[in-house]
Amino acid sequence: EVLLEESGGDWEQPGGSLRLSCAASIFTFSAYAMSWVRQAPGKGLELVSVISGSGDNTYYGDSVKGRFTISRDNAKKAVYLQMRGLRAEDTATYYCARLSGPFYSDYVSFDSWGQGTLVTVSS
Amino acid sequence: QSVLTQPPSASGTPGQRVTISCSGSNSNIGSNYVSWYQQLPGTAPKLLISRNSQRPSGVPDRFSGSKSGTSASLAISGLRSEDEAGYYCAAWDDSLSGHVFGSGTKVTVL
């Protein structure tokens, strides 16, 4: 069974920074692209960022481009989201989700999800 | 405002068939695969349907997906109380070069 566990969520002031981590219990971790998907309180799902299995390619949603950075450490089976310049609208539960293949493309789906970590941005 | 439009709510009685629509455009649903996700109250989303109509292992065959043109549908047959949840569609959008999610539909079992 695929297990993903997020950590690092916290309260932060506008303009601050946070780093989220996702630990995976996947044997062939590098064979899968990984992503961060967020959900604001009472709202729908929004794709934040994706990183390919090798780490060579990344994708960012328009709302976080230039502020967030995704990275991964295949030896540690972990993926990270460095968040800078936080805004109130970044307040959400952030889910780590595995994609169904090593590359980010139209044919993949988000096939395993962690339980999420809450980020609150408020003064 | 989501690129993919879903009805905010749907409902049915136990045993009934409920269908949820997901409307998009040629740049997303019209030319790419659709996936569906179930989110039970207070829990993380779960993949229900991939590549328009494929059920992952463990997903009951009461759930089925289809696509026609720029719209997709998720059908739940033999509705059960444990199906009460939020349901989201998703598809790759060519203009964004990334996935977009639908606005979500809350299914209530009466």
mmCIF file with all atom_site columns, C-alpha atoms in Angstrom:
data_model
loop_
_atom_site.group_PDB
_atom_site.id
_atom_site.type_symbol
_atom_site.label_atom_id
_atom_site.label_alt_id
_atom_site.label_comp_id
_atom_site.label_asym_id
_atom_site.label_entity_id
_atom_site.label_seq_id
_atom_site.pdbx_PDB_ins_code
_atom_site.Cartn_x
_atom_site.Cartn_y
_atom_site.Cartn_z
_atom_site.occupancy
_atom_site.B_iso_or_equiv
_atom_site.pdbx_formal_charge
_atom_site.auth_seq_id
_atom_site.auth_comp_id
_atom_site.auth_asym_id
_atom_site.auth_atom_id
_atom_site.pdbx_PDB_model_num
ATOM 1   C CA . GLU A 1 1   ? 0.000   0.000  0.000   1.00 0.00 ? 1   GLU A CA 1
ATOM 2   C CA . VAL A 1 2   ? 1.242   3.449  -0.899  1.00 0.00 ? 2   VAL A CA 1
ATOM 3   C CA . LEU A 1 3   ? 1.596   5.723  2.110   1.00 0.00 ? 3   LEU A CA 1
ATOM 4   C CA . LEU A 1 4   ? 2.253   9.435  1.904   1.00 0.00 ? 4   LEU A CA 1
ATOM 5   C CA . GLU A 1 5   ? 2.677   11.554 5.025   1.00 0.00 ? 5   GLU A CA 1
ATOM 6   C CA . GLU A 1 6   ? 2.843   15.331 4.909   1.00 0.00 ? 6   GLU A CA 1
ATOM 7   C CA . SER A 1 7   ? 4.342   17.581 7.568   1.00 0.00 ? 7   SER A CA 1
ATOM 8   C CA . GLY A 1 8   ? 5.370   21.196 8.025   1.00 0.00 ? 8   GLY A CA 1
ATOM 9   C CA . GLY A 1 9   ? 2.006   22.880 8.000   1.00 0.00 ? 9   GLY A CA 1
ATOM 10  C CA . ASP A 1 10  ? 1.723   25.763 10.452  1.00 0.00 ? 10  ASP A CA 1
ATOM 11  C CA . TRP A 1 11  ? 0.475   29.274 11.027  1.00 0.00 ? 11  TRP A CA 1
ATOM 12  C CA . GLU A 1 12  ? 2.522   31.965 9.329   1.00 0.00 ? 12  GLU A CA 1
ATOM 13  C CA . GLN A 1 13  ? 2.215   35.696 8.806   1.00 0.00 ? 13  GLN A CA 1
ATOM 14  C CA . PRO A 1 14  ? 1.721   37.198 5.337   1.00 0.00 ? 14  PRO A CA 1
ATOM 15  C CA . GLY A 1 15  ? 5.055   37.478 3.575   1.00 0.00 ? 15  GLY A CA 1
ATOM 16  C CA . GLY A 1 16  ? 6.530   34.611 5.565   1.00 0.00 ? 16  GLY A CA 1
ATOM 17  C CA . SER A 1 17  ? 7.894   31.268 4.487   1.00 0.00 ? 17  SER A CA 1
ATOM 18  C CA . LEU A 1 18  ? 7.140   27.628 5.198   1.00 0.00 ? 18  LEU A CA 1
ATOM 19  C CA . ARG A 1 19  ? 8.548   24.346 3.963   1.00 0.00 ? 19  ARG A CA 1
ATOM 20  C CA . LEU A 1 20  ? 6.280   21.348 3.568   1.00 0.00 ? 20  LEU A CA 1
ATOM 21  C CA . SER A 1 21  ? 7.587   17.797 3.429   1.00 0.00 ? 21  SER A CA 1
ATOM 22  C CA . CYS A 1 22  ? 6.042   14.572 2.191   1.00 0.00 ? 22  CYS A CA 1
ATOM 23  C CA . ALA A 1 23  ? 7.535   11.231 3.160   1.00 0.00 ? 23  ALA A CA 1
ATOM 24  C CA . ALA A 1 24  ? 6.670   8.309  0.937   1.00 0.00 ? 24  ALA A CA 1
ATOM 25  C CA . SER A 1 25  ? 6.705   4.596  1.568   1.00 0.00 ? 25  SER A CA 1
ATOM 26  C CA . ILE A 1 26  ? 7.123   3.676  -2.060  1.00 0.00 ? 26  ILE A CA 1
ATOM 27  C CA . PHE A 1 27  ? 9.836   1.261  -3.063  1.00 0.00 ? 27  PHE A CA 1
ATOM 28  C CA . THR A 1 28  ? 10.392  2.717  -6.509  1.00 0.00 ? 28  THR A CA 1
ATOM 29  C CA . PHE A 1 29  ? 9.824   6.351  -5.512  1.00 0.00 ? 29  PHE A CA 1
ATOM 30  C CA . SER A 1 30  ? 11.798  7.723  -8.467  1.00 0.00 ? 30  SER A CA 1
ATOM 31  C CA . ALA A 1 31  ? 9.420   5.986  -10.888 1.00 0.00 ? 31  ALA A CA 1
ATOM 32  C CA . TYR A 1 32  ? 6.628   8.403  -10.081 1.00 0.00 ? 32  TYR A CA 1
ATOM 33  C CA . ALA A 1 33  ? 6.050   12.096 -10.522 1.00 0.00 ? 33  ALA A CA 1
ATOM 34  C CA . MET A 1 34  ? 4.794   13.767 -7.339  1.00 0.00 ? 34  MET A CA 1
ATOM 35  C CA . SER A 1 35  ? 2.561   16.730 -6.740  1.00 0.00 ? 35  SER A CA 1
ATOM 36  C CA . TRP A 1 36  ? 1.099   19.135 -4.221  1.00 0.00 ? 36  TRP A CA 1
ATOM 37  C CA . VAL A 1 37  ? -2.626  19.847 -4.393  1.00 0.00 ? 37  VAL A CA 1
ATOM 38  C CA . ARG A 1 38  ? -4.312  22.284 -2.024  1.00 0.00 ? 38  ARG A CA 1
ATOM 39  C CA . GLN A 1 39  ? -7.814  22.834 -0.765  1.00 0.00 ? 39  GLN A CA 1
ATOM 40  C CA . ALA A 1 40  ? -8.862  26.089 0.853   1.00 0.00 ? 40  ALA A CA 1
ATOM 41  C CA . PRO A 1 41  ? -11.398 25.729 3.684   1.00 0.00 ? 41  PRO A CA 1
ATOM 42  C CA . GLY A 1 42  ? -14.755 24.730 2.217   1.00 0.00 ? 42  GLY A CA 1
ATOM 43  C CA . LYS A 1 43  ? -13.445 25.029 -1.336  1.00 0.00 ? 43  LYS A CA 1
ATOM 44  C CA . GLY A 1 44  ? -12.388 22.727 -4.169  1.00 0.00 ? 44  GLY A CA 1
ATOM 45  C CA . LEU A 1 45  ? -9.076  21.232 -5.206  1.00 0.00 ? 45  LEU A CA 1
ATOM 46  C CA . GLU A 1 46  ? -6.292  23.257 -6.843  1.00 0.00 ? 46  GLU A CA 1
ATOM 47  C CA . LEU A 1 47  ? -3.110  21.847 -8.353  1.00 0.00 ? 47  LEU A CA 1
ATOM 48  C CA . VAL A 1 48  ? -0.129  23.703 -6.888  1.00 0.00 ? 48  VAL A CA 1
ATOM 49  C CA . SER A 1 49  ? 2.955   22.016 -8.292  1.00 0.00 ? 49  SER A CA 1
ATOM 50  C CA . VAL A 1 50  ? 4.300   18.845 -9.899  1.00 0.00 ? 50  VAL A CA 1
ATOM 51  C CA . ILE A 1 51  ? 7.798   17.366 -10.151 1.00 0.00 ? 51  ILE A CA 1
ATOM 52  C CA . SER A 1 52  ? 8.826   14.533 -12.452 1.00 0.00 ? 52  SER A CA 1
ATOM 53  C CA . GLY A 1 53  ? 10.265  11.291 -11.132 1.00 0.00 ? 53  GLY A CA 1
ATOM 54  C CA . SER A 1 54  ? 13.814  12.347 -11.922 1.00 0.00 ? 54  SER A CA 1
ATOM 55  C CA . GLY A 1 55  ? 13.282  15.846 -10.584 1.00 0.00 ? 55  GLY A CA 1
ATOM 56  C CA . ASP A 1 56  ? 14.299  17.377 -13.897 1.00 0.00 ? 56  ASP A CA 1
ATOM 57  C CA . ASN A 1 57  ? 10.929  18.863 -14.774 1.00 0.00 ? 57  ASN A CA 1
ATOM 58  C CA . THR A 1 58  ? 8.517   20.922 -12.717 1.00 0.00 ? 58  THR A CA 1
ATOM 59  C CA . TYR A 1 59  ? 5.123   22.565 -13.104 1.00 0.00 ? 59  TYR A CA 1
ATOM 60  C CA . TYR A 1 60  ? 3.601   25.388 -11.083 1.00 0.00 ? 60  TYR A CA 1
ATOM 61  C CA . GLY A 1 61  ? 0.094   26.737 -10.983 1.00 0.00 ? 61  GLY A CA 1
ATOM 62  C CA . ASP A 1 62  ? -0.196  30.384 -11.947 1.00 0.00 ? 62  ASP A CA 1
ATOM 63  C CA . SER A 1 63  ? -1.187  31.428 -8.416  1.00 0.00 ? 63  SER A CA 1
ATOM 64  C CA . VAL A 1 64  ? 2.109   30.213 -6.905  1.00 0.00 ? 64  VAL A CA 1
ATOM 65  C CA . LYS A 1 65  ? 4.555   30.673 -9.770  1.00 0.00 ? 65  LYS A CA 1
ATOM 66  C CA . GLY A 1 66  ? 7.652   32.552 -8.617  1.00 0.00 ? 66  GLY A CA 1
ATOM 67  C CA . ARG A 1 67  ? 6.833   32.078 -4.918  1.00 0.00 ? 67  ARG A CA 1
ATOM 68  C CA . PHE A 1 68  ? 6.806   28.300 -4.395  1.00 0.00 ? 68  PHE A CA 1
ATOM 69  C CA . THR A 1 69  ? 9.512   25.772 -5.246  1.00 0.00 ? 69  THR A CA 1
ATOM 70  C CA . ILE A 1 70  ? 9.035   22.016 -5.447  1.00 0.00 ? 70  ILE A CA 1
ATOM 71  C CA . SER A 1 71  ? 11.918  19.598 -5.011  1.00 0.00 ? 71  SER A CA 1
ATOM 72  C CA . ARG A 1 72  ? 12.501  15.940 -4.227  1.00 0.00 ? 72  ARG A CA 1
ATOM 73  C CA . ASP A 1 73  ? 15.127  13.668 -2.723  1.00 0.00 ? 73  ASP A CA 1
ATOM 74  C CA . ASN A 1 74  ? 14.744  10.206 -4.233  1.00 0.00 ? 74  ASN A CA 1
ATOM 75  C CA . ALA A 1 75  ? 17.249  8.691  -1.824  1.00 0.00 ? 75  ALA A CA 1
ATOM 76  C CA . LYS A 1 76  ? 15.093  9.827  1.106   1.00 0.00 ? 76  LYS A CA 1
ATOM 77  C CA . LYS A 1 77  ? 11.819  9.147  -0.747  1.00 0.00 ? 77  LYS A CA 1
ATOM 78  C CA . ALA A 1 78  ? 10.624  12.638 0.005   1.00 0.00 ? 78  ALA A CA 1
ATOM 79  C CA . VAL A 1 79  ? 9.171   15.594 -1.825  1.00 0.00 ? 79  VAL A CA 1
ATOM 80  C CA . TYR A 1 80  ? 9.184   19.173 -0.569  1.00 0.00 ? 80  TYR A CA 1
ATOM 81  C CA . LEU A 1 81  ? 7.367   22.432 -1.169  1.00 0.00 ? 81  LEU A CA 1
ATOM 82  C CA . GLN A 1 82  ? 9.212   25.615 -0.230  1.00 0.00 ? 82  GLN A CA 1
ATOM 83  C CA . MET A 1 83  ? 6.668   28.404 0.105   1.00 0.00 ? 83  MET A CA 1
ATOM 84  C CA . ARG A 1 84  ? 7.770   32.043 0.201   1.00 0.00 ? 84  ARG A CA 1
ATOM 85  C CA . GLY A 1 85  ? 5.887   35.317 0.098   1.00 0.00 ? 85  GLY A CA 1
ATOM 86  C CA . LEU A 1 86  ? 2.873   33.676 1.683   1.00 0.00 ? 86  LEU A CA 1
ATOM 87  C CA . ARG A 1 87  ? -0.496  35.324 1.234   1.00 0.00 ? 87  ARG A CA 1
ATOM 88  C CA . ALA A 1 88  ? -3.801  34.936 3.015   1.00 0.00 ? 88  ALA A CA 1
ATOM 89  C CA . GLU A 1 89  ? -5.158  33.155 -0.055  1.00 0.00 ? 89  GLU A CA 1
ATOM 90  C CA . ASP A 1 90  ? -2.537  30.425 0.388   1.00 0.00 ? 90  ASP A CA 1
ATOM 91  C CA . THR A 1 91  ? -4.417  29.265 3.479   1.00 0.00 ? 91  THR A CA 1
ATOM 92  C CA . ALA A 1 92  ? -5.390  25.663 2.739   1.00 0.00 ? 92  ALA A CA 1
ATOM 93  C CA . THR A 1 93  ? -4.833  22.020 3.448   1.00 0.00 ? 93  THR A CA 1
ATOM 94  C CA . TYR A 1 94  ? -1.939  20.891 1.280   1.00 0.00 ? 94  TYR A CA 1
ATOM 95  C CA . TYR A 1 95  ? -2.042  17.333 0.001   1.00 0.00 ? 95  TYR A CA 1
ATOM 96  C CA . CYS A 1 96  ? 0.891   15.390 -1.352  1.00 0.00 ? 96  CYS A CA 1
ATOM 97  C CA . ALA A 1 97  ? -0.279  13.192 -4.230  1.00 0.00 ? 97  ALA A CA 1
ATOM 98  C CA . ARG A 1 98  ? 1.483   10.629 -6.379  1.00 0.00 ? 98  ARG A CA 1
ATOM 99  C CA . LEU A 1 99  ? 0.988   10.671 -10.124 1.00 0.00 ? 99  LEU A CA 1
ATOM 100 C CA . SER A 1 100 ? 0.478   7.444  -12.007 1.00 0.00 ? 100 SER A CA 1
ATOM 101 C CA . GLY A 1 101 ? 3.691   7.721  -14.037 1.00 0.00 ? 101 GLY A CA 1
ATOM 102 C CA . PRO A 1 102 ? 7.193   9.203  -14.031 1.00 0.00 ? 102 PRO A CA 1
ATOM 103 C CA . PHE A 1 103 ? 6.373   12.149 -16.260 1.00 0.00 ? 103 PHE A CA 1
ATOM 104 C CA . TYR A 1 104 ? 3.804   14.892 -15.986 1.00 0.00 ? 104 TYR A CA 1
ATOM 105 C CA . SER A 1 105 ? 1.492   14.696 -18.970 1.00 0.00 ? 105 SER A CA 1
ATOM 106 C CA . ASP A 1 106 ? -2.139  14.440 -19.962 1.00 0.00 ? 106 ASP A CA 1
ATOM 107 C CA . TYR A 1 107 ? -2.479  10.711 -19.410 1.00 0.00 ? 107 TYR A CA 1
ATOM 108 C CA . VAL A 1 108 ? -1.554  10.591 -15.711 1.00 0.00 ? 108 VAL A CA 1
ATOM 109 C CA . SER A 1 109 ? -3.904  10.776 -12.771 1.00 0.00 ? 109 SER A CA 1
ATOM 110 C CA . PHE A 1 110 ? -3.373  11.464 -9.063  1.00 0.00 ? 110 PHE A CA 1
ATOM 111 C CA . ASP A 1 111 ? -3.501  7.901  -7.798  1.00 0.00 ? 111 ASP A CA 1
ATOM 112 C CA . SER A 1 112 ? -2.464  8.129  -4.120  1.00 0.00 ? 112 SER A CA 1
ATOM 113 C CA . TRP A 1 113 ? -2.930  10.927 -1.624  1.00 0.00 ? 113 TRP A CA 1
ATOM 114 C CA . GLY A 1 114 ? -1.634  11.800 1.820   1.00 0.00 ? 114 GLY A CA 1
ATOM 115 C CA . GLN A 1 115 ? -3.879  13.046 4.609   1.00 0.00 ? 115 GLN A CA 1
ATOM 116 C CA . GLY A 1 116 ? -2.794  16.639 4.196   1.00 0.00 ? 116 GLY A CA 1
ATOM 117 C CA . THR A 1 117 ? -1.173  19.344 6.291   1.00 0.00 ? 117 THR A CA 1
ATOM 118 C CA . LEU A 1 118 ? -2.840  22.653 7.149   1.00 0.00 ? 118 LEU A CA 1
ATOM 119 C CA . VAL A 1 119 ? -1.212  25.963 6.279   1.00 0.00 ? 119 VAL A CA 1
ATOM 120 C CA . THR A 1 120 ? -2.749  29.096 7.764   1.00 0.00 ? 120 THR A CA 1
ATOM 121 C CA . VAL A 1 121 ? -1.577  32.522 6.644   1.00 0.00 ? 121 VAL A CA 1
ATOM 122 C CA . SER A 1 122 ? -2.870  35.332 8.799   1.00 0.00 ? 122 SER A CA 1
ATOM 123 C CA . SER A 1 123 ? -1.685  38.367 10.689  1.00 0.00 ? 123 SER A CA 1
ATOM 124 C CA . GLN B 2 1   ? -13.701 30.010 -10.800 1.00 0.00 ? 1   GLN B CA 1
ATOM 125 C CA . SER B 2 2   ? -12.949 26.491 -12.049 1.00 0.00 ? 2   SER B CA 1
ATOM 126 C CA . VAL B 2 3   ? -12.246 25.744 -15.689 1.00 0.00 ? 3   VAL B CA 1
ATOM 127 C CA . LEU B 2 4   ? -14.315 22.570 -15.373 1.00 0.00 ? 4   LEU B CA 1
ATOM 128 C CA . THR B 2 5   ? -17.925 23.079 -14.321 1.00 0.00 ? 5   THR B CA 1
ATOM 129 C CA . GLN B 2 6   ? -19.805 20.657 -12.093 1.00 0.00 ? 6   GLN B CA 1
ATOM 130 C CA . PRO B 2 7   ? -23.210 20.994 -10.421 1.00 0.00 ? 7   PRO B CA 1
ATOM 131 C CA . PRO B 2 8   ? -22.748 21.977 -6.770  1.00 0.00 ? 8   PRO B CA 1
ATOM 132 C CA . SER B 2 9   ? -24.958 19.184 -5.511  1.00 0.00 ? 9   SER B CA 1
ATOM 133 C CA . ALA B 2 10  ? -26.702 15.957 -6.423  1.00 0.00 ? 10  ALA B CA 1
ATOM 134 C CA . SER B 2 11  ? -28.815 13.593 -4.395  1.00 0.00 ? 11  SER B CA 1
ATOM 135 C CA . GLY B 2 12  ? -30.621 10.287 -4.484  1.00 0.00 ? 12  GLY B CA 1
ATOM 136 C CA . THR B 2 13  ? -32.158 7.615  -2.321  1.00 0.00 ? 13  THR B CA 1
ATOM 137 C CA . PRO B 2 14  ? -30.410 4.343  -1.533  1.00 0.00 ? 14  PRO B CA 1
ATOM 138 C CA . GLY B 2 15  ? -30.360 2.074  -4.566  1.00 0.00 ? 15  GLY B CA 1
ATOM 139 C CA . GLN B 2 16  ? -30.892 4.865  -7.067  1.00 0.00 ? 16  GLN B CA 1
ATOM 140 C CA . ARG B 2 17  ? -28.538 5.881  -9.876  1.00 0.00 ? 17  ARG B CA 1
ATOM 141 C CA . VAL B 2 18  ? -26.951 9.311  -9.651  1.00 0.00 ? 18  VAL B CA 1
ATOM 142 C CA . THR B 2 19  ? -25.041 11.013 -12.466 1.00 0.00 ? 19  THR B CA 1
ATOM 143 C CA . ILE B 2 20  ? -22.612 13.912 -12.054 1.00 0.00 ? 20  ILE B CA 1
ATOM 144 C CA . SER B 2 21  ? -21.598 16.014 -15.042 1.00 0.00 ? 21  SER B CA 1
ATOM 145 C CA . CYS B 2 22  ? -18.319 17.803 -15.734 1.00 0.00 ? 22  CYS B CA 1
ATOM 146 C CA . SER B 2 23  ? -18.338 20.378 -18.500 1.00 0.00 ? 23  SER B CA 1
ATOM 147 C CA . GLY B 2 24  ? -15.186 21.746 -20.102 1.00 0.00 ? 24  GLY B CA 1
ATOM 148 C CA . SER B 2 25  ? -13.849 22.809 -23.470 1.00 0.00 ? 25  SER B CA 1
ATOM 149 C CA . ASN B 2 26  ? -11.829 21.595 -26.445 1.00 0.00 ? 26  ASN B CA 1
ATOM 150 C CA . SER B 2 27  ? -8.581  22.475 -24.663 1.00 0.00 ? 27  SER B CA 1
ATOM 151 C CA . ASN B 2 28  ? -9.250  20.131 -21.748 1.00 0.00 ? 28  ASN B CA 1
ATOM 152 C CA . ILE B 2 29  ? -11.967 17.470 -21.753 1.00 0.00 ? 29  ILE B CA 1
ATOM 153 C CA . GLY B 2 30  ? -12.399 17.674 -25.516 1.00 0.00 ? 30  GLY B CA 1
ATOM 154 C CA . SER B 2 31  ? -8.866  16.447 -26.194 1.00 0.00 ? 31  SER B CA 1
ATOM 155 C CA . ASN B 2 32  ? -7.570  14.823 -23.003 1.00 0.00 ? 32  ASN B CA 1
ATOM 156 C CA . TYR B 2 33  ? -8.339  12.166 -20.418 1.00 0.00 ? 33  TYR B CA 1
ATOM 157 C CA . VAL B 2 34  ? -10.673 12.801 -17.500 1.00 0.00 ? 34  VAL B CA 1
ATOM 158 C CA . SER B 2 35  ? -10.222 11.433 -13.996 1.00 0.00 ? 35  SER B CA 1
ATOM 159 C CA . TRP B 2 36  ? -12.603 11.468 -11.044 1.00 0.00 ? 36  TRP B CA 1
ATOM 160 C CA . TYR B 2 37  ? -11.917 11.712 -7.305  1.00 0.00 ? 37  TYR B CA 1
ATOM 161 C CA . GLN B 2 38  ? -14.049 10.975 -4.256  1.00 0.00 ? 38  GLN B CA 1
ATOM 162 C CA . GLN B 2 39  ? -13.536 12.930 -1.044  1.00 0.00 ? 39  GLN B CA 1
ATOM 163 C CA . LEU B 2 40  ? -15.338 11.542 1.975   1.00 0.00 ? 40  LEU B CA 1
ATOM 164 C CA . PRO B 2 41  ? -16.051 14.084 4.737   1.00 0.00 ? 41  PRO B CA 1
ATOM 165 C CA . GLY B 2 42  ? -12.882 15.068 6.578   1.00 0.00 ? 42  GLY B CA 1
ATOM 166 C CA . THR B 2 43  ? -10.605 12.858 4.501   1.00 0.00 ? 43  THR B CA 1
ATOM 167 C CA . ALA B 2 44  ? -8.209  13.129 1.572   1.00 0.00 ? 44  ALA B CA 1
ATOM 168 C CA . PRO B 2 45  ? -9.376  12.661 -2.012  1.00 0.00 ? 45  PRO B CA 1
ATOM 169 C CA . LYS B 2 46  ? -9.219  9.200  -3.544  1.00 0.00 ? 46  LYS B CA 1
ATOM 170 C CA . LEU B 2 47  ? -8.872  8.255  -7.198  1.00 0.00 ? 47  LEU B CA 1
ATOM 171 C CA . LEU B 2 48  ? -12.127 6.776  -8.453  1.00 0.00 ? 48  LEU B CA 1
ATOM 172 C CA . ILE B 2 49  ? -11.811 6.780  -12.253 1.00 0.00 ? 49  ILE B CA 1
ATOM 173 C CA . SER B 2 50  ? -8.772  7.323  -14.479 1.00 0.00 ? 50  SER B CA 1
ATOM 174 C CA . ARG B 2 51  ? -8.494  7.800  -18.248 1.00 0.00 ? 51  ARG B CA 1
ATOM 175 C CA . ASN B 2 52  ? -12.202 8.568  -18.681 1.00 0.00 ? 52  ASN B CA 1
ATOM 176 C CA . SER B 2 53  ? -13.560 5.192  -17.591 1.00 0.00 ? 53  SER B CA 1
ATOM 177 C CA . GLN B 2 54  ? -10.934 2.985  -15.925 1.00 0.00 ? 54  GLN B CA 1
ATOM 178 C CA . ARG B 2 55  ? -11.533 1.890  -12.340 1.00 0.00 ? 55  ARG B CA 1
ATOM 179 C CA . PRO B 2 56  ? -8.453  1.340  -10.157 1.00 0.00 ? 56  PRO B CA 1
ATOM 180 C CA . SER B 2 57  ? -8.268  -1.884 -8.231  1.00 0.00 ? 57  SER B CA 1
ATOM 181 C CA . GLY B 2 58  ? -10.638 -1.837 -5.264  1.00 0.00 ? 58  GLY B CA 1
ATOM 182 C CA . VAL B 2 59  ? -13.125 0.665  -6.666  1.00 0.00 ? 59  VAL B CA 1
ATOM 183 C CA . PRO B 2 60  ? -16.592 -0.925 -6.839  1.00 0.00 ? 60  PRO B CA 1
ATOM 184 C CA . ASP B 2 61  ? -18.106 -1.370 -10.294 1.00 0.00 ? 61  ASP B CA 1
ATOM 185 C CA . ARG B 2 62  ? -21.048 0.747  -9.112  1.00 0.00 ? 62  ARG B CA 1
ATOM 186 C CA . PHE B 2 63  ? -18.889 3.668  -10.172 1.00 0.00 ? 63  PHE B CA 1
ATOM 187 C CA . SER B 2 64  ? -18.481 4.308  -13.895 1.00 0.00 ? 64  SER B CA 1
ATOM 188 C CA . GLY B 2 65  ? -17.109 7.133  -15.994 1.00 0.00 ? 65  GLY B CA 1
ATOM 189 C CA . SER B 2 66  ? -17.759 8.273  -19.542 1.00 0.00 ? 66  SER B CA 1
ATOM 190 C CA . LYS B 2 67  ? -16.848 11.119 -21.857 1.00 0.00 ? 67  LYS B CA 1
ATOM 191 C CA . SER B 2 68  ? -18.489 12.680 -24.887 1.00 0.00 ? 68  SER B CA 1
ATOM 192 C CA . GLY B 2 69  ? -17.140 15.730 -26.639 1.00 0.00 ? 69  GLY B CA 1
ATOM 193 C CA . THR B 2 70  ? -16.306 18.412 -24.084 1.00 0.00 ? 70  THR B CA 1
ATOM 194 C CA . SER B 2 71  ? -18.247 16.823 -21.231 1.00 0.00 ? 71  SER B CA 1
ATOM 195 C CA . ALA B 2 72  ? -17.700 13.889 -18.917 1.00 0.00 ? 72  ALA B CA 1
ATOM 196 C CA . SER B 2 73  ? -19.932 12.071 -16.461 1.00 0.00 ? 73  SER B CA 1
ATOM 197 C CA . LEU B 2 74  ? -19.577 9.980  -13.352 1.00 0.00 ? 74  LEU B CA 1
ATOM 198 C CA . ALA B 2 75  ? -22.410 7.565  -12.611 1.00 0.00 ? 75  ALA B CA 1
ATOM 199 C CA . ILE B 2 76  ? -23.046 5.934  -9.259  1.00 0.00 ? 76  ILE B CA 1
ATOM 200 C CA . SER B 2 77  ? -25.465 3.057  -9.471  1.00 0.00 ? 77  SER B CA 1
ATOM 201 C CA . GLY B 2 78  ? -27.027 1.324  -6.480  1.00 0.00 ? 78  GLY B CA 1
ATOM 202 C CA . LEU B 2 79  ? -26.387 4.418  -4.343  1.00 0.00 ? 79  LEU B CA 1
ATOM 203 C CA . ARG B 2 80  ? -25.283 3.658  -0.787  1.00 0.00 ? 80  ARG B CA 1
ATOM 204 C CA . SER B 2 81  ? -25.028 5.825  2.325   1.00 0.00 ? 81  SER B CA 1
ATOM 205 C CA . GLU B 2 82  ? -21.233 5.563  2.251   1.00 0.00 ? 82  GLU B CA 1
ATOM 206 C CA . ASP B 2 83  ? -21.224 7.248  -1.174  1.00 0.00 ? 83  ASP B CA 1
ATOM 207 C CA . GLU B 2 84  ? -22.133 10.543 0.482   1.00 0.00 ? 84  GLU B CA 1
ATOM 208 C CA . ALA B 2 85  ? -19.063 12.617 -0.394  1.00 0.00 ? 85  ALA B CA 1
ATOM 209 C CA . GLY B 2 86  ? -17.605 15.310 -2.611  1.00 0.00 ? 86  GLY B CA 1
ATOM 210 C CA . TYR B 2 87  ? -16.724 14.299 -6.175  1.00 0.00 ? 87  TYR B CA 1
ATOM 211 C CA . TYR B 2 88  ? -14.250 16.116 -8.402  1.00 0.00 ? 88  TYR B CA 1
ATOM 212 C CA . CYS B 2 89  ? -13.376 15.728 -12.053 1.00 0.00 ? 89  CYS B CA 1
ATOM 213 C CA . ALA B 2 90  ? -9.956  16.655 -13.435 1.00 0.00 ? 90  ALA B CA 1
ATOM 214 C CA . ALA B 2 91  ? -8.392  16.930 -16.870 1.00 0.00 ? 91  ALA B CA 1
ATOM 215 C CA . TRP B 2 92  ? -5.235  18.180 -18.531 1.00 0.00 ? 92  TRP B CA 1
ATOM 216 C CA . ASP B 2 93  ? -5.672  21.595 -20.120 1.00 0.00 ? 93  ASP B CA 1
ATOM 217 C CA . ASP B 2 94  ? -3.586  22.217 -23.242 1.00 0.00 ? 94  ASP B CA 1
ATOM 218 C CA . SER B 2 95  ? -3.534  25.999 -22.770 1.00 0.00 ? 95  SER B CA 1
ATOM 219 C CA . LEU B 2 96  ? -2.193  25.646 -19.209 1.00 0.00 ? 96  LEU B CA 1
ATOM 220 C CA . SER B 2 97  ? -0.049  22.564 -19.857 1.00 0.00 ? 97  SER B CA 1
ATOM 221 C CA . GLY B 2 98  ? -1.314  21.225 -16.567 1.00 0.00 ? 98  GLY B CA 1
ATOM 222 C CA . HIS B 2 99  ? -4.305  19.634 -14.863 1.00 0.00 ? 99  HIS B CA 1
ATOM 223 C CA . VAL B 2 100 ? -7.371  21.527 -13.778 1.00 0.00 ? 100 VAL B CA 1
ATOM 224 C CA . PHE B 2 101 ? -9.971  20.309 -11.302 1.00 0.00 ? 101 PHE B CA 1
ATOM 225 C CA . GLY B 2 102 ? -13.697 20.706 -11.478 1.00 0.00 ? 102 GLY B CA 1
ATOM 226 C CA . SER B 2 103 ? -15.622 22.815 -8.990  1.00 0.00 ? 103 SER B CA 1
ATOM 227 C CA . GLY B 2 104 ? -16.813 19.723 -7.137  1.00 0.00 ? 104 GLY B CA 1
ATOM 228 C CA . THR B 2 105 ? -20.200 18.110 -6.520  1.00 0.00 ? 105 THR B CA 1
ATOM 229 C CA . LYS B 2 106 ? -21.526 17.123 -3.118  1.00 0.00 ? 106 LYS B CA 1
ATOM 230 C CA . VAL B 2 107 ? -23.605 13.969 -3.262  1.00 0.00 ? 107 VAL B CA 1
ATOM 231 C CA . THR B 2 108 ? -26.226 13.505 -0.567  1.00 0.00 ? 108 THR B CA 1
ATOM 232 C CA . VAL B 2 109 ? -27.943 10.191 0.098   1.00 0.00 ? 109 VAL B CA 1
ATOM 233 C CA . LEU B 2 110 ? -31.492 10.956 1.197   1.00 0.00 ? 110 LEU B CA 1
#
